[in-house]
Amino acid sequence: MSFFTASVPNNTLLYHGTHSKEPVAGMEWLAFEIEHAEVFARMRGPGGPGRGPPGGGPGGGPGERPPGGPNGPPPRQGTSKDYLQKANDEPISYGYLQIYRTSRPLTKLLYLDGMSAGKTSMGTLDTQDYVMCKDSDTSATNPNGDYGRAQCMCELGAEYGIEGIVRMEAGFELILCNFAASLEFITANQRPKYDAPEGVMDSSQFEYIRGVAARYQGITFGRVKVDYSSMVSAYFYPLNLTNPDATKSELPRLPVSDKEGLSRLRADALDIFSGDSQTDTVDWQGVVDMVVTRYSDRLQYLASSNLTDRAALSEINFLLSAFIDYTDLSIPNAIETCSRIYLPPMVSPTRSDGLIYEAVFAVTRKICSTLFEVRDVLLGAGNEVDSTVTMPNPAIQELIEYLNWSTWLECGRCAYDEVCYVAIWPWGSVEDHEKPGCVKSDDLSGRRGYWGGWGH
């Protein structure tokens, strides 16, 4: 639902899985992680694997169209023999893992948030099919029409100076519009034969998911910098984002019929590339992280069913006391201070900064007001605040339901032979979406269904 400018610094390593040793010159996909690109670098041929990478990801050249790639079928779970067999008359094609390094900073990248590389009919492609490529016939609304989708965005990017598009599926990817202008080719390593001892990789899918799970909190080592002050979001506009499918009401959809509204959204999204990048931007992700890390665990603690009133009051005093001046007791002032403590002063805010500021402030004010409300109830009990276990205050539970933070879905620390498994395209069941958990390699098969007919 949102658009950002982003950049990748010089000397950043990127990976491309393909079936050619020759470096790419034009448009293609790149992965930020080796495991992601390796999926597209598997040897192909009679009896060999190669039909299972996530569609539209880092693999195959423009004329090659890798199986399961931009226009191929969604990947399948597991490695059934029928699935891995290829036509007997198809020649063996060895896979190559190509490694590149940026030869200059990539400063004009478009980041599309959410599962924007997920080839689904659930809304993951709305910002591309109904906004960026709305006047193009290259992608239409076919979820697997990703090659045309990339062509459309790169052609549009040529007009506005956009060098590439950052998206997410099972791993983050970069559609780079011109390899030759931006990358240094380092090497192309041929992958081992699938039937050789060195080609035994029974755990390849598990290790791929392990690599994905390591980036749930974002791409590490500063390899991508998102300019949050450039944000343009569908939520900024009076658009009706209600999902027409009542069974998926929690998932927003862009209103296809509102052509005027979507045209304005598109114009504003492209306008963020019209000027020079701002040097004084606000790290809104960092601001939000400060709020979440302060309150996430503590709100769940306050909502626990074995908490005494005294323990609850102690926790709330800890959270709120810093904002109270006991020489001039003013609860409204304390709520205001609590609500704005992490919000930064802005010297030259963008329009987006102002909107994000108000959105974050609305959330922090809800948190602080609720905590002060519960504090008043506990203090009103006077000397009756003791070690008796009572039901948690319903205001805390209502606040948790309102916030609905992703931190409350985290798996915690999994065992070394497990990964935190989330429904991330193309894999996962409804249960994996609603209650992610630690999963062993042997338990990966059969976990499907969340993404409907376009995933597994």
Short mmCIF file of C-alpha atoms in Angstrom, two decimals:
data_model
loop_
_atom_site.label_atom_id
_atom_site.label_comp_id
_atom_site.label_asym_id
_atom_site.label_seq_id
_atom_site.Cartn_x
_atom_site.Cartn_y
_atom_site.Cartn_z
CA MET A 1 0.00 0.00 0.00
CA SER A 2 3.03 2.31 0.26
CA PHE A 3 5.92 3.61 -1.86
CA PHE A 4 9.36 4.79 -0.70
CA THR A 5 12.63 5.85 -2.25
CA ALA A 6 15.51 3.60 -1.24
CA SER A 7 19.23 3.25 -1.88
CA VAL A 8 21.90 0.56 -1.91
CA PRO A 9 25.46 1.65 -1.07
CA ASN A 10 28.53 1.07 -3.20
CA ASN A 11 30.36 -2.28 -2.81
CA THR A 12 27.21 -4.18 -1.83
CA LEU A 13 27.20 -7.87 -2.80
CA LEU A 14 24.18 -9.14 -4.75
CA TYR A 15 23.40 -12.58 -6.16
CA HIS A 16 21.74 -13.91 -9.32
CA GLY A 17 20.80 -17.52 -10.02
CA THR A 18 20.65 -18.46 -13.69
CA HIS A 19 21.64 -21.06 -16.31
CA SER A 20 24.18 -18.97 -18.12
CA LYS A 21 27.77 -18.19 -17.24
CA GLU A 22 27.64 -14.86 -19.06
CA PRO A 23 26.98 -11.72 -17.00
CA VAL A 24 23.66 -9.96 -17.44
CA ALA A 25 23.67 -6.65 -19.30
CA GLY A 26 20.08 -5.41 -19.12
CA MET A 27 17.18 -5.93 -16.70
CA GLU A 28 17.08 -8.85 -14.30
CA TRP A 29 16.43 -9.94 -10.72
CA LEU A 30 18.97 -9.94 -7.89
CA ALA A 31 18.81 -11.46 -4.42
CA PHE A 32 20.31 -9.99 -1.28
CA GLU A 33 20.95 -13.46 0.16
CA ILE A 34 22.85 -16.40 -1.34
CA GLU A 35 20.12 -18.89 -0.35
CA HIS A 36 17.54 -16.97 -2.36
CA ALA A 37 19.59 -16.89 -5.56
CA GLU A 38 20.72 -20.51 -5.20
CA VAL A 39 17.10 -21.63 -5.71
CA PHE A 40 17.33 -20.32 -9.28
CA ALA A 41 20.79 -21.73 -9.96
CA ARG A 42 19.96 -25.42 -9.76
CA MET A 43 20.98 -27.72 -12.57
CA ARG A 44 18.19 -28.62 -14.99
CA GLY A 45 17.80 -31.62 -17.23
CA PRO A 46 16.30 -35.10 -17.37
CA GLY A 47 15.62 -36.08 -13.77
CA GLY A 48 17.11 -32.88 -12.39
CA PRO A 49 15.51 -30.24 -10.21
CA GLY A 50 14.80 -26.76 -11.39
CA ARG A 51 11.08 -26.14 -11.56
CA GLY A 52 10.56 -24.86 -8.07
CA PRO A 53 11.84 -21.33 -7.40
CA PRO A 54 9.45 -18.59 -6.36
CA GLY A 55 8.12 -16.85 -9.47
CA GLY A 56 9.61 -13.59 -10.60
CA GLY A 57 12.67 -13.83 -8.43
CA PRO A 58 16.40 -13.74 -8.96
CA GLY A 59 16.83 -16.15 -11.82
CA GLY A 60 16.95 -16.52 -15.56
CA GLY A 61 17.67 -14.01 -18.25
CA PRO A 62 15.08 -12.07 -20.21
CA GLY A 63 15.01 -14.61 -23.02
CA GLU A 64 15.33 -17.59 -20.77
CA ARG A 65 12.22 -17.32 -18.58
CA PRO A 66 13.25 -19.77 -15.86
CA PRO A 67 10.78 -22.48 -14.87
CA GLY A 68 8.84 -21.12 -11.94
CA GLY A 69 10.22 -17.69 -12.82
CA PRO A 70 8.46 -14.52 -13.90
CA ASN A 71 5.88 -16.25 -16.09
CA GLY A 72 6.09 -19.78 -14.77
CA PRO A 73 3.91 -21.68 -12.32
CA PRO A 74 4.13 -21.14 -8.58
CA PRO A 75 6.62 -23.37 -6.77
CA ARG A 76 5.58 -26.60 -5.20
CA GLN A 77 6.28 -27.79 -1.68
CA GLY A 78 8.61 -30.73 -1.29
CA THR A 79 10.60 -32.59 -3.91
CA SER A 80 8.36 -35.28 -5.38
CA LYS A 81 9.91 -37.40 -8.14
CA ASP A 82 7.20 -36.50 -10.66
CA TYR A 83 7.75 -32.84 -9.99
CA LEU A 84 11.50 -33.00 -10.55
CA GLN A 85 11.34 -35.01 -13.79
CA LYS A 86 11.79 -33.08 -17.03
CA ALA A 87 11.17 -34.06 -20.62
CA ASN A 88 13.62 -36.66 -21.85
CA ASP A 89 14.48 -34.58 -24.90
CA GLU A 90 15.40 -31.52 -22.86
CA PRO A 91 19.18 -31.09 -22.66
CA ILE A 92 20.99 -30.75 -19.37
CA SER A 93 21.40 -27.13 -18.33
CA TYR A 94 23.89 -26.41 -15.59
CA GLY A 95 23.06 -23.75 -13.05
CA TYR A 96 25.30 -20.84 -12.13
CA LEU A 97 25.41 -18.63 -9.09
CA GLN A 98 26.47 -15.23 -10.34
CA ILE A 99 27.93 -12.80 -7.82
CA TYR A 100 27.92 -9.06 -8.39
CA ARG A 101 29.04 -6.00 -6.47
CA THR A 102 27.59 -2.52 -6.88
CA SER A 103 30.09 -0.31 -8.68
CA ARG A 104 28.43 2.87 -7.45
CA PRO A 105 25.68 3.80 -5.00
CA LEU A 106 22.18 3.01 -6.29
CA THR A 107 20.30 6.06 -5.07
CA LYS A 108 17.11 5.95 -7.12
CA LEU A 109 15.35 2.75 -6.10
CA LEU A 110 11.63 2.32 -5.55
CA TYR A 111 10.67 0.23 -2.53
CA LEU A 112 7.17 -1.28 -2.63
CA ASP A 113 6.20 -2.38 0.85
CA GLY A 114 4.43 -5.53 1.95
CA MET A 115 4.62 -8.86 0.12
CA SER A 116 4.89 -6.97 -3.17
CA ALA A 117 6.72 -9.79 -4.99
CA GLY A 118 4.10 -12.35 -3.98
CA LYS A 119 2.31 -13.58 -7.09
CA THR A 120 -1.18 -13.70 -5.58
CA SER A 121 -4.69 -12.43 -6.26
CA MET A 122 -4.98 -11.23 -2.65
CA GLY A 123 -3.80 -7.66 -3.19
CA THR A 124 -0.03 -8.08 -2.98
CA LEU A 125 0.30 -6.77 -6.55
CA ASP A 126 -2.25 -3.94 -6.33
CA THR A 127 0.28 -1.10 -6.19
CA GLN A 128 1.94 -2.43 -9.35
CA ASP A 129 -1.04 -3.56 -11.44
CA TYR A 130 -3.47 -0.79 -10.51
CA VAL A 131 -1.09 2.12 -9.88
CA MET A 132 2.38 1.90 -11.43
CA CYS A 133 1.37 -0.17 -14.47
CA LYS A 134 -2.27 0.79 -14.74
CA ASP A 135 -1.81 2.08 -18.32
CA SER A 136 0.34 -0.85 -19.43
CA ASP A 137 -0.75 -4.10 -21.02
CA THR A 138 2.47 -5.88 -20.04
CA SER A 139 1.28 -7.21 -16.70
CA ALA A 140 -2.51 -6.83 -16.68
CA THR A 141 -3.70 -8.56 -13.51
CA ASN A 142 -2.13 -11.98 -14.10
CA PRO A 143 -0.22 -12.76 -10.88
CA ASN A 144 2.46 -14.62 -12.81
CA GLY A 145 2.95 -11.85 -15.36
CA ASP A 146 5.95 -10.60 -13.43
CA TYR A 147 8.34 -10.18 -16.34
CA GLY A 148 5.96 -7.73 -17.99
CA ARG A 149 5.42 -6.07 -14.62
CA ALA A 150 9.17 -5.52 -14.28
CA GLN A 151 9.44 -4.24 -17.85
CA CYS A 152 6.64 -1.77 -17.22
CA MET A 153 8.22 -0.39 -14.05
CA CYS A 154 11.66 -0.10 -15.62
CA GLU A 155 10.25 1.69 -18.67
CA LEU A 156 8.43 4.04 -16.33
CA GLY A 157 11.61 4.35 -14.29
CA ALA A 158 13.60 5.47 -17.33
CA GLU A 159 11.36 8.51 -17.50
CA TYR A 160 11.67 9.32 -13.80
CA GLY A 161 15.23 8.14 -13.15
CA ILE A 162 14.26 5.02 -11.21
CA GLU A 163 17.11 2.49 -11.34
CA GLY A 164 15.34 -0.50 -9.83
CA ILE A 165 12.59 -1.84 -7.60
CA VAL A 166 12.98 -3.49 -4.18
CA ARG A 167 10.29 -6.02 -3.28
CA MET A 168 9.72 -8.92 -0.90
CA GLU A 169 8.60 -12.51 -1.33
CA ALA A 170 10.37 -15.38 0.45
CA GLY A 171 13.37 -13.04 0.68
CA PHE A 172 14.02 -9.50 -0.48
CA GLU A 173 14.82 -8.96 -4.15
CA LEU A 174 15.98 -6.15 -6.40
CA ILE A 175 14.74 -5.79 -9.96
CA LEU A 176 17.65 -3.86 -11.47
CA CYS A 177 16.85 -2.15 -14.76
CA ASN A 178 20.42 -2.00 -16.10
CA PHE A 179 23.04 -4.40 -14.77
CA ALA A 180 25.85 -3.05 -16.94
CA ALA A 181 25.45 0.51 -15.67
CA SER A 182 25.48 -0.36 -11.97
CA LEU A 183 27.31 -3.59 -11.18
CA GLU A 184 30.74 -5.16 -11.21
CA PHE A 185 30.60 -8.82 -12.25
CA ILE A 186 32.69 -10.89 -9.85
CA THR A 187 32.15 -14.52 -10.79
CA ALA A 188 29.74 -17.18 -12.02
CA ASN A 189 30.14 -20.45 -10.14
CA GLN A 190 28.70 -23.57 -11.76
CA ARG A 191 26.54 -25.56 -9.37
CA PRO A 192 27.19 -29.27 -8.74
CA LYS A 193 25.37 -32.08 -10.51
CA TYR A 194 22.21 -33.02 -8.67
CA ASP A 195 23.17 -36.72 -8.59
CA ALA A 196 26.75 -36.20 -7.38
CA PRO A 197 27.69 -36.48 -3.67
CA GLU A 198 28.57 -32.78 -3.60
CA GLY A 199 25.11 -32.04 -4.97
CA VAL A 200 23.31 -33.63 -2.02
CA MET A 201 21.30 -30.80 -0.48
CA ASP A 202 18.27 -32.45 1.08
CA SER A 203 17.95 -29.51 3.45
CA SER A 204 18.05 -26.82 0.75
CA GLN A 205 14.46 -25.67 1.29
CA PHE A 206 14.89 -25.66 5.06
CA GLU A 207 18.11 -23.65 4.79
CA TYR A 208 16.46 -21.26 2.34
CA ILE A 209 13.71 -20.60 4.90
CA ARG A 210 16.35 -20.24 7.62
CA GLY A 211 17.97 -17.52 5.53
CA VAL A 212 14.60 -15.81 5.04
CA ALA A 213 13.82 -15.99 8.77
CA ALA A 214 17.12 -14.28 9.57
CA ARG A 215 15.80 -11.20 7.73
CA TYR A 216 12.33 -10.95 9.28
CA GLN A 217 13.48 -7.72 10.96
CA GLY A 218 14.94 -6.29 7.75
CA ILE A 219 18.00 -6.45 5.52
CA THR A 220 21.12 -6.24 7.67
CA PHE A 221 24.45 -4.44 7.39
CA GLY A 222 23.00 -1.28 5.89
CA ARG A 223 22.62 -2.90 2.47
CA VAL A 224 19.36 -1.06 1.84
CA LYS A 225 18.45 2.33 3.25
CA VAL A 226 14.80 3.34 3.03
CA ASP A 227 13.96 7.04 3.04
CA TYR A 228 10.88 7.02 5.26
CA SER A 229 10.45 10.77 4.81
CA SER A 230 9.62 10.09 1.14
CA MET A 231 6.72 7.78 1.97
CA VAL A 232 3.61 7.92 -0.20
CA SER A 233 0.86 5.64 1.05
CA ALA A 234 -2.66 4.75 0.01
CA TYR A 235 -3.54 5.41 3.64
CA PHE A 236 -2.76 9.11 3.07
CA TYR A 237 -5.72 9.50 0.71
CA PRO A 238 -9.52 9.24 0.99
CA LEU A 239 -9.50 5.88 -0.78
CA ASN A 240 -11.86 3.08 0.15
CA LEU A 241 -9.44 0.29 1.03
CA THR A 242 -12.13 -2.15 2.13
CA ASN A 243 -11.57 -5.64 0.76
CA PRO A 244 -14.57 -6.71 -1.37
CA ASP A 245 -13.89 -10.26 -0.17
CA ALA A 246 -15.49 -10.30 3.27
CA THR A 247 -13.53 -13.42 4.23
CA LYS A 248 -10.29 -11.41 3.95
CA SER A 249 -11.49 -8.15 5.49
CA GLU A 250 -8.20 -7.67 7.35
CA LEU A 251 -6.35 -7.29 4.03
CA PRO A 252 -6.71 -3.87 2.35
CA ARG A 253 -7.34 -3.63 -1.39
CA LEU A 254 -6.99 -0.66 -3.71
CA PRO A 255 -10.29 0.50 -5.23
CA VAL A 256 -9.89 -0.29 -8.94
CA SER A 257 -12.92 1.83 -9.88
CA ASP A 258 -11.50 5.00 -8.28
CA LYS A 259 -9.40 5.97 -11.27
CA GLU A 260 -8.99 9.59 -10.17
CA GLY A 261 -7.81 8.61 -6.70
CA LEU A 262 -5.35 6.02 -8.02
CA SER A 263 -4.03 8.47 -10.62
CA ARG A 264 -3.25 10.96 -7.88
CA LEU A 265 -1.55 8.22 -5.84
CA ARG A 266 0.58 7.29 -8.86
CA ALA A 267 1.54 10.88 -9.62
CA ASP A 268 2.61 11.49 -6.01
CA ALA A 269 4.54 8.19 -5.89
CA LEU A 270 6.51 9.15 -8.99
CA ASP A 271 6.99 12.71 -7.78
CA ILE A 272 9.23 11.53 -4.93
CA PHE A 273 11.89 10.88 -7.59
CA SER A 274 11.63 14.32 -9.18
CA GLY A 275 14.07 16.13 -6.91
CA ASP A 276 17.36 15.49 -5.15
CA SER A 277 17.35 13.15 -2.18
CA GLN A 278 16.99 14.87 1.17
CA THR A 279 19.97 14.66 3.49
CA ASP A 280 17.92 15.43 6.61
CA THR A 281 15.42 12.57 6.80
CA VAL A 282 13.69 10.95 9.76
CA ASP A 283 14.26 7.30 10.58
CA TRP A 284 10.62 6.57 11.31
CA GLN A 285 11.32 2.86 11.54
CA GLY A 286 13.71 3.60 14.39
CA VAL A 287 11.12 5.83 16.09
CA VAL A 288 8.48 3.11 15.92
CA ASP A 289 10.97 0.48 17.10
CA MET A 290 11.67 2.58 20.20
CA VAL A 291 7.97 2.66 21.04
CA VAL A 292 7.41 -1.04 20.38
CA THR A 293 10.45 -2.24 22.33
CA ARG A 294 9.43 -0.15 25.36
CA TYR A 295 5.84 -1.35 25.55
CA SER A 296 5.47 -4.68 23.71
CA ASP A 297 6.55 -7.16 26.39
CA ARG A 298 5.30 -4.99 29.25
CA LEU A 299 1.77 -4.74 27.90
CA GLN A 300 1.60 -8.53 27.63
CA TYR A 301 2.92 -8.77 31.18
CA LEU A 302 0.18 -6.41 32.40
CA ALA A 303 -2.41 -8.55 30.58
CA SER A 304 -1.25 -11.79 32.20
CA SER A 305 -3.79 -13.65 34.33
CA ASN A 306 -1.48 -14.34 37.29
CA LEU A 307 -0.56 -10.74 38.06
CA THR A 308 -1.35 -9.17 41.42
CA ASP A 309 -2.65 -5.62 41.69
CA ARG A 310 0.55 -4.62 43.45
CA ALA A 311 2.71 -6.05 40.66
CA ALA A 312 0.56 -4.28 38.05
CA LEU A 313 0.85 -0.96 39.87
CA SER A 314 4.59 -1.42 40.19
CA GLU A 315 4.93 -2.02 36.44
CA ILE A 316 2.75 0.95 35.52
CA ASN A 317 4.61 3.22 37.94
CA PHE A 318 7.83 2.16 36.23
CA LEU A 319 6.43 2.98 32.78
CA LEU A 320 4.85 6.34 33.68
CA SER A 321 6.77 7.86 36.57
CA ALA A 322 9.42 9.39 34.27
CA PHE A 323 6.76 11.64 32.73
CA ILE A 324 5.29 12.97 35.98
CA ASP A 325 6.56 16.04 37.83
CA TYR A 326 5.49 15.35 41.41
CA THR A 327 6.08 18.96 42.46
CA ASP A 328 3.40 20.12 40.00
CA LEU A 329 1.16 17.13 39.43
CA SER A 330 -0.64 17.46 36.08
CA ILE A 331 -1.78 14.22 34.50
CA PRO A 332 -2.75 15.88 31.16
CA ASN A 333 0.80 17.27 30.90
CA ALA A 334 2.23 13.87 31.81
CA ILE A 335 0.16 12.15 29.10
CA GLU A 336 1.34 14.73 26.56
CA THR A 337 4.99 14.21 27.52
CA CYS A 338 4.60 10.43 27.47
CA SER A 339 2.96 10.59 24.03
CA ARG A 340 5.64 12.74 22.41
CA ILE A 341 8.80 11.48 24.13
CA TYR A 342 10.05 9.50 21.11
CA LEU A 343 8.76 11.86 18.42
CA PRO A 344 11.68 13.87 17.00
CA PRO A 345 11.72 17.60 16.32
CA MET A 346 11.84 18.16 12.56
CA VAL A 347 13.74 21.06 11.03
CA SER A 348 12.35 20.78 7.50
CA PRO A 349 9.67 18.07 7.52
CA THR A 350 8.26 16.68 4.30
CA ARG A 351 4.52 16.31 3.85
CA SER A 352 5.01 12.63 4.59
CA ASP A 353 6.87 13.42 7.83
CA GLY A 354 3.90 15.42 9.03
CA LEU A 355 1.43 12.64 8.29
CA ILE A 356 3.61 9.94 9.83
CA TYR A 357 4.20 12.11 12.89
CA GLU A 358 0.46 12.45 13.49
CA ALA A 359 -0.09 8.73 12.94
CA VAL A 360 2.61 7.73 15.44
CA PHE A 361 1.36 10.36 17.90
CA ALA A 362 -2.18 8.96 17.71
CA VAL A 363 -0.84 5.53 18.68
CA THR A 364 1.46 6.71 21.48
CA ARG A 365 -1.31 8.89 22.91
CA LYS A 366 -3.61 5.85 22.96
CA ILE A 367 -0.93 3.87 24.83
CA CYS A 368 -0.17 6.59 27.38
CA SER A 369 -3.81 7.51 27.99
CA THR A 370 -4.73 3.87 28.60
CA LEU A 371 -1.87 3.31 31.02
CA PHE A 372 -2.76 6.42 33.01
CA GLU A 373 -6.39 5.25 33.07
CA VAL A 374 -5.36 1.90 34.55
CA ARG A 375 -3.04 3.70 36.98
CA ASP A 376 -5.99 5.75 38.26
CA VAL A 377 -8.00 2.56 38.86
CA LEU A 378 -5.18 0.92 40.79
CA LEU A 379 -4.44 4.03 42.85
CA GLY A 380 -8.15 4.39 43.57
CA ALA A 381 -8.04 1.06 45.36
CA GLY A 382 -5.89 2.72 48.03
CA ASN A 383 -4.63 0.34 50.68
CA GLU A 384 -6.45 -2.55 49.03
CA VAL A 385 -3.63 -2.89 46.48
CA ASP A 386 -2.02 -6.08 47.71
CA SER A 387 -0.75 -9.43 46.51
CA THR A 388 -4.17 -10.75 45.51
CA VAL A 389 -4.35 -12.09 41.98
CA THR A 390 -7.17 -10.41 40.08
CA MET A 391 -8.41 -10.28 36.52
CA PRO A 392 -6.31 -7.95 34.31
CA ASN A 393 -7.84 -4.59 33.52
CA PRO A 394 -9.90 -4.91 30.31
CA ALA A 395 -8.46 -1.61 29.03
CA ILE A 396 -5.06 -3.30 28.65
CA GLN A 397 -6.52 -6.14 26.59
CA GLU A 398 -8.41 -3.66 24.42
CA LEU A 399 -5.16 -1.73 23.86
CA ILE A 400 -3.36 -4.92 22.81
CA GLU A 401 -6.13 -5.73 20.33
CA TYR A 402 -5.95 -2.18 18.96
CA LEU A 403 -2.16 -2.26 18.50
CA ASN A 404 -2.00 -5.83 17.10
CA TRP A 405 1.80 -5.66 16.93
CA SER A 406 3.75 -8.27 14.97
CA THR A 407 6.08 -8.76 17.95
CA TRP A 408 3.30 -10.76 19.58
CA LEU A 409 3.48 -13.30 16.76
CA GLU A 410 7.22 -13.92 17.02
CA CYS A 411 8.36 -17.46 17.68
CA GLY A 412 11.04 -16.65 20.22
CA ARG A 413 14.30 -18.54 20.07
CA CYS A 414 13.93 -21.75 18.04
CA ALA A 415 16.15 -24.80 18.43
CA TYR A 416 19.09 -25.07 16.04
CA ASP A 417 17.26 -27.66 13.95
CA GLU A 418 14.17 -25.45 13.66
CA VAL A 419 13.16 -22.22 11.94
CA CYS A 420 10.49 -19.68 12.79
CA TYR A 421 7.97 -20.47 10.05
CA VAL A 422 5.63 -17.75 8.81
CA ALA A 423 3.25 -17.79 5.85
CA ILE A 424 5.44 -15.90 3.39
CA TRP A 425 4.77 -16.33 -0.31
CA PRO A 426 4.73 -18.93 -1.75
CA TRP A 427 4.59 -21.16 1.34
CA GLY A 428 2.50 -21.43 4.47
CA SER A 429 -0.92 -22.38 5.78
CA VAL A 430 -3.59 -20.24 7.41
CA GLU A 431 -2.35 -21.49 10.77
CA ASP A 432 1.21 -20.45 9.90
CA HIS A 433 -0.12 -16.94 9.22
CA GLU A 434 -2.16 -16.69 12.39
CA LYS A 435 0.21 -18.52 14.74
CA PRO A 436 3.79 -18.77 13.43
CA GLY A 437 5.90 -21.35 15.21
CA CYS A 438 9.20 -23.20 15.28
CA VAL A 439 9.26 -25.94 12.64
CA LYS A 440 11.72 -28.74 11.87
CA SER A 441 12.83 -29.68 8.37
CA ASP A 442 10.72 -32.86 8.33
CA ASP A 443 7.58 -30.84 9.11
CA LEU A 444 7.78 -28.45 6.14
CA SER A 445 5.82 -30.52 3.65
CA GLY A 446 2.11 -29.99 3.42
CA ARG A 447 2.14 -26.49 4.93
CA ARG A 448 0.10 -24.70 2.31
CA GLY A 449 -3.20 -23.02 1.64
CA TYR A 450 -2.88 -19.44 2.86
CA TRP A 451 -2.07 -18.00 -0.58
CA GLY A 452 -4.93 -19.75 -2.37
CA GLY A 453 -4.38 -21.03 -5.91
CA TRP A 454 -1.27 -18.92 -6.54
CA GLY A 455 0.93 -20.31 -3.79
CA HIS A 456 1.35 -23.34 -1.57
#
